[in-house]
């Protein structure tokens, strides 16, 4: 069964610094991969999704992710962190055709002024 | 309209109460979901409805009872809950295979 692993439960960066959040998927190449963001006391919002059409995926709020089959990775990056980026980030993959999502454990991003 | 609307936003209920959570979407999505999320944890799937039929029940206790009255609405009926059921309950919808749109959630506290 598919799964995703997020390395680092907490990442702290300074404002203006590079953001790198790590996600690795297991076994076979999934049809989709997603990054979601969750701000405190809110639901999840889609940042970006991989659909095999392109390996470099651009999302909202200046985030992007690169699908690397050789590394089974789909890391999320942003060149310059902003205070408003502080949130919980989840990588997710579909379990099967039924629409169930398998989430990573999440990475909490803190941004220092 | 690309929103999933959940009501209420907050709910406090006693262990003997009966309450319902409501979810609505008007994106024409035929799959709708209930997730439960504890603090600092990822969402855990509870139920999936596909074309208004229950397709996945992740061994959820019977004190949680889902209902899908039509393709736009999803309810979660709560009865005799325990304090450990306190969590953020998230509704989501999607096309059959694609990314899910999530609501803002209902923060449930069981006292």
Short mmCIF file of C-alpha atoms in Angstrom, two decimals:
data_model
loop_
_atom_site.label_atom_id
_atom_site.label_comp_id
_atom_site.label_asym_id
_atom_site.label_seq_id
_atom_site.Cartn_x
_atom_site.Cartn_y
_atom_site.Cartn_z
CA UNK A 1 0.00 0.00 0.00
CA UNK A 2 1.10 3.51 -0.70
CA UNK A 3 2.42 5.67 2.10
CA UNK A 4 4.28 8.93 2.51
CA UNK A 5 6.91 9.91 5.04
CA UNK A 6 7.64 13.46 6.07
CA UNK A 7 11.08 13.97 7.54
CA UNK A 8 11.11 16.46 10.38
CA UNK A 9 8.03 17.12 12.47
CA UNK A 10 9.13 20.70 13.01
CA UNK A 11 11.12 23.05 10.78
CA UNK A 12 12.13 26.56 11.79
CA UNK A 13 13.45 29.16 9.35
CA UNK A 14 14.11 32.87 9.42
CA UNK A 15 11.96 35.24 7.42
CA UNK A 16 13.39 35.49 3.92
CA UNK A 17 15.19 32.15 4.13
CA UNK A 18 14.63 29.11 1.94
CA UNK A 19 11.88 26.74 3.02
CA UNK A 20 12.43 23.02 2.40
CA UNK A 21 9.89 20.47 3.65
CA UNK A 22 10.62 16.84 2.84
CA UNK A 23 8.25 14.14 1.65
CA UNK A 24 9.11 10.66 0.38
CA UNK A 25 6.63 8.20 -1.05
CA UNK A 26 6.84 4.44 -0.88
CA UNK A 27 6.92 1.75 -3.55
CA UNK A 28 5.35 2.42 -6.93
CA UNK A 29 4.93 5.79 -8.58
CA UNK A 30 1.62 7.20 -7.41
CA UNK A 31 -0.82 8.78 -9.87
CA UNK A 32 -1.07 11.85 -7.67
CA UNK A 33 0.83 13.49 -4.84
CA UNK A 34 -0.45 16.43 -2.86
CA UNK A 35 0.80 19.06 -0.46
CA UNK A 36 -1.76 20.60 1.86
CA UNK A 37 -1.37 23.47 4.32
CA UNK A 38 -3.33 23.88 7.53
CA UNK A 39 -3.37 27.15 9.43
CA UNK A 40 -4.32 27.06 13.13
CA UNK A 41 -7.95 26.10 13.75
CA UNK A 42 -8.68 25.81 10.05
CA UNK A 43 -9.23 23.10 7.48
CA UNK A 44 -6.71 21.89 4.93
CA UNK A 45 -6.00 23.89 1.79
CA UNK A 46 -4.38 22.42 -1.30
CA UNK A 47 -0.98 23.98 -2.04
CA UNK A 48 -0.14 21.96 -5.13
CA UNK A 49 -0.52 18.56 -6.73
CA UNK A 50 1.57 16.27 -8.92
CA UNK A 51 -0.31 14.54 -11.73
CA UNK A 52 2.57 13.14 -13.84
CA UNK A 53 2.13 15.92 -16.40
CA UNK A 54 5.21 17.73 -15.11
CA UNK A 55 7.85 16.94 -12.54
CA UNK A 56 8.15 20.53 -11.32
CA UNK A 57 4.86 21.69 -9.91
CA UNK A 58 4.08 25.26 -8.97
CA UNK A 59 1.46 25.98 -6.35
CA UNK A 60 -0.10 28.84 -4.49
CA UNK A 61 1.71 31.34 -2.26
CA UNK A 62 5.03 30.89 -4.08
CA UNK A 63 5.48 27.22 -3.19
CA UNK A 64 6.70 24.58 -5.61
CA UNK A 65 7.61 20.91 -5.45
CA UNK A 66 9.71 18.66 -7.63
CA UNK A 67 8.84 15.01 -8.23
CA UNK A 68 12.00 12.89 -8.32
CA UNK A 69 11.38 9.26 -9.17
CA UNK A 70 15.00 8.26 -8.55
CA UNK A 71 14.74 9.55 -4.98
CA UNK A 72 11.03 8.71 -4.44
CA UNK A 73 10.68 12.27 -3.23
CA UNK A 74 8.30 15.20 -3.59
CA UNK A 75 9.88 17.92 -1.48
CA UNK A 76 8.17 21.28 -1.02
CA UNK A 77 10.18 24.47 -1.38
CA UNK A 78 9.76 28.22 -1.26
CA UNK A 79 12.69 30.56 -1.99
CA UNK A 80 11.84 33.14 0.66
CA UNK A 81 9.80 32.45 3.77
CA UNK A 82 7.19 34.89 4.98
CA UNK A 83 5.72 35.10 8.48
CA UNK A 84 2.35 34.12 7.05
CA UNK A 85 3.80 30.74 5.95
CA UNK A 86 3.83 29.52 9.54
CA UNK A 87 1.47 26.55 9.52
CA UNK A 88 1.27 22.75 9.45
CA UNK A 89 2.09 21.12 6.12
CA UNK A 90 0.93 17.67 5.05
CA UNK A 91 2.06 15.53 2.16
CA UNK A 92 -0.61 13.09 0.93
CA UNK A 93 -1.13 10.32 -1.62
CA UNK A 94 -4.30 8.54 -2.78
CA UNK A 95 -4.76 5.09 -1.27
CA UNK A 96 -6.66 3.64 -4.22
CA UNK A 97 -9.42 4.56 -6.65
CA UNK A 98 -11.82 5.20 -3.80
CA UNK A 99 -10.56 8.66 -2.98
CA UNK A 100 -9.06 7.87 0.41
CA UNK A 101 -6.01 10.01 1.17
CA UNK A 102 -2.99 8.76 3.09
CA UNK A 103 -1.30 11.63 4.91
CA UNK A 104 2.22 12.02 6.18
CA UNK A 105 2.66 12.91 9.85
CA UNK A 106 2.91 16.59 9.07
CA UNK A 107 5.62 19.20 9.42
CA UNK A 108 5.08 22.32 11.48
CA UNK A 109 6.80 25.30 9.91
CA UNK A 110 7.83 28.18 12.16
CA UNK A 111 9.10 31.46 10.69
CA UNK A 112 11.27 33.69 12.87
CA UNK A 113 11.40 37.44 12.28
CA UNK B 1 -18.33 28.02 -5.73
CA UNK B 2 -15.29 26.01 -4.59
CA UNK B 3 -16.14 25.78 -0.94
CA UNK B 4 -17.07 23.08 1.47
CA UNK B 5 -19.17 24.55 4.26
CA UNK B 6 -19.34 22.96 7.69
CA UNK B 7 -21.64 23.84 10.55
CA UNK B 8 -21.32 24.43 13.40
CA UNK B 9 -17.75 25.70 13.74
CA UNK B 10 -17.65 24.83 17.43
CA UNK B 11 -19.70 22.34 19.41
CA UNK B 12 -19.66 21.40 23.09
CA UNK B 13 -21.75 18.40 24.03
CA UNK B 14 -22.29 16.18 27.01
CA UNK B 15 -21.79 12.45 26.87
CA UNK B 16 -25.55 11.82 26.84
CA UNK B 17 -26.36 14.36 24.14
CA UNK B 18 -27.30 13.77 20.51
CA UNK B 19 -25.97 16.27 18.00
CA UNK B 20 -25.26 16.45 14.27
CA UNK B 21 -22.49 17.95 12.17
CA UNK B 22 -23.41 19.22 8.74
CA UNK B 23 -21.43 19.61 5.54
CA UNK B 24 -22.43 21.06 2.18
CA UNK B 25 -20.72 21.42 -1.20
CA UNK B 26 -21.98 22.66 -4.56
CA UNK B 27 -19.07 21.66 -6.78
CA UNK B 28 -20.82 18.61 -8.20
CA UNK B 29 -18.39 16.29 -6.44
CA UNK B 30 -19.74 12.76 -6.06
CA UNK B 31 -17.38 11.69 -3.27
CA UNK B 32 -17.65 13.12 0.24
CA UNK B 33 -15.63 12.31 3.32
CA UNK B 34 -15.51 12.66 7.08
CA UNK B 35 -12.10 12.91 8.73
CA UNK B 36 -11.20 13.19 12.40
CA UNK B 37 -8.11 15.15 13.40
CA UNK B 38 -6.50 15.23 16.83
CA UNK B 39 -4.08 17.99 17.76
CA UNK B 40 -0.69 17.82 16.04
CA UNK B 41 -1.77 14.74 14.03
CA UNK B 42 -2.78 14.21 10.40
CA UNK B 43 -6.45 13.73 9.55
CA UNK B 44 -7.76 10.17 9.92
CA UNK B 45 -10.41 8.97 7.51
CA UNK B 46 -13.71 7.92 9.08
CA UNK B 47 -16.19 7.51 6.22
CA UNK B 48 -16.39 7.86 2.45
CA UNK B 49 -19.58 8.33 0.47
CA UNK B 50 -19.45 7.76 -3.27
CA UNK B 51 -22.54 8.63 -5.31
CA UNK B 52 -24.48 8.96 -2.05
CA UNK B 53 -23.63 5.44 -0.93
CA UNK B 54 -21.35 4.57 1.94
CA UNK B 55 -18.26 3.04 0.36
CA UNK B 56 -15.73 3.10 3.19
CA UNK B 57 -16.24 2.84 6.95
CA UNK B 58 -12.88 2.78 8.71
CA UNK B 59 -14.17 0.69 11.64
CA UNK B 60 -15.63 3.76 13.30
CA UNK B 61 -17.62 3.18 16.53
CA UNK B 62 -21.38 3.14 16.08
CA UNK B 63 -21.76 6.27 18.21
CA UNK B 64 -20.80 8.05 14.97
CA UNK B 65 -23.47 7.67 12.29
CA UNK B 66 -23.00 9.22 8.84
CA UNK B 67 -25.77 10.18 6.48
CA UNK B 68 -25.78 11.47 2.91
CA UNK B 69 -29.26 12.86 2.15
CA UNK B 70 -28.29 14.01 -1.35
CA UNK B 71 -25.23 14.65 -3.50
CA UNK B 72 -24.55 18.03 -1.87
CA UNK B 73 -25.06 17.23 1.80
CA UNK B 74 -23.27 15.07 4.33
CA UNK B 75 -24.18 14.73 7.98
CA UNK B 76 -22.47 13.10 10.92
CA UNK B 77 -24.81 12.16 13.76
CA UNK B 78 -23.25 11.94 17.20
CA UNK B 79 -24.62 10.06 20.18
CA UNK B 80 -23.17 9.01 23.53
CA UNK B 81 -19.71 10.28 22.72
CA UNK B 82 -16.71 9.97 24.99
CA UNK B 83 -14.27 12.71 25.99
CA UNK B 84 -11.61 11.10 23.79
CA UNK B 85 -13.84 11.84 20.79
CA UNK B 86 -13.03 15.53 21.21
CA UNK B 87 -11.27 16.59 18.00
CA UNK B 88 -11.54 18.63 14.84
CA UNK B 89 -13.97 16.96 12.43
CA UNK B 90 -13.28 17.74 8.81
CA UNK B 91 -15.55 17.24 5.86
CA UNK B 92 -14.13 17.01 2.35
CA UNK B 93 -15.32 16.39 -1.17
CA UNK B 94 -13.64 15.43 -4.43
CA UNK B 95 -14.07 13.98 -7.83
CA UNK B 96 -13.59 10.20 -7.85
CA UNK B 97 -9.82 10.45 -7.97
CA UNK B 98 -8.35 13.84 -7.41
CA UNK B 99 -7.55 16.28 -4.75
CA UNK B 100 -9.98 16.81 -1.93
CA UNK B 101 -11.50 20.15 -0.95
CA UNK B 102 -11.75 20.48 2.81
CA UNK B 103 -14.14 22.45 4.94
CA UNK B 104 -12.99 24.57 7.87
CA UNK B 105 -13.95 21.87 10.33
CA UNK B 106 -16.05 21.57 13.45
CA UNK B 107 -14.15 21.77 16.74
CA UNK B 108 -15.95 19.25 18.96
CA UNK B 109 -15.52 19.12 22.71
CA UNK B 110 -17.17 16.31 24.68
CA UNK B 111 -17.63 17.04 28.37
#
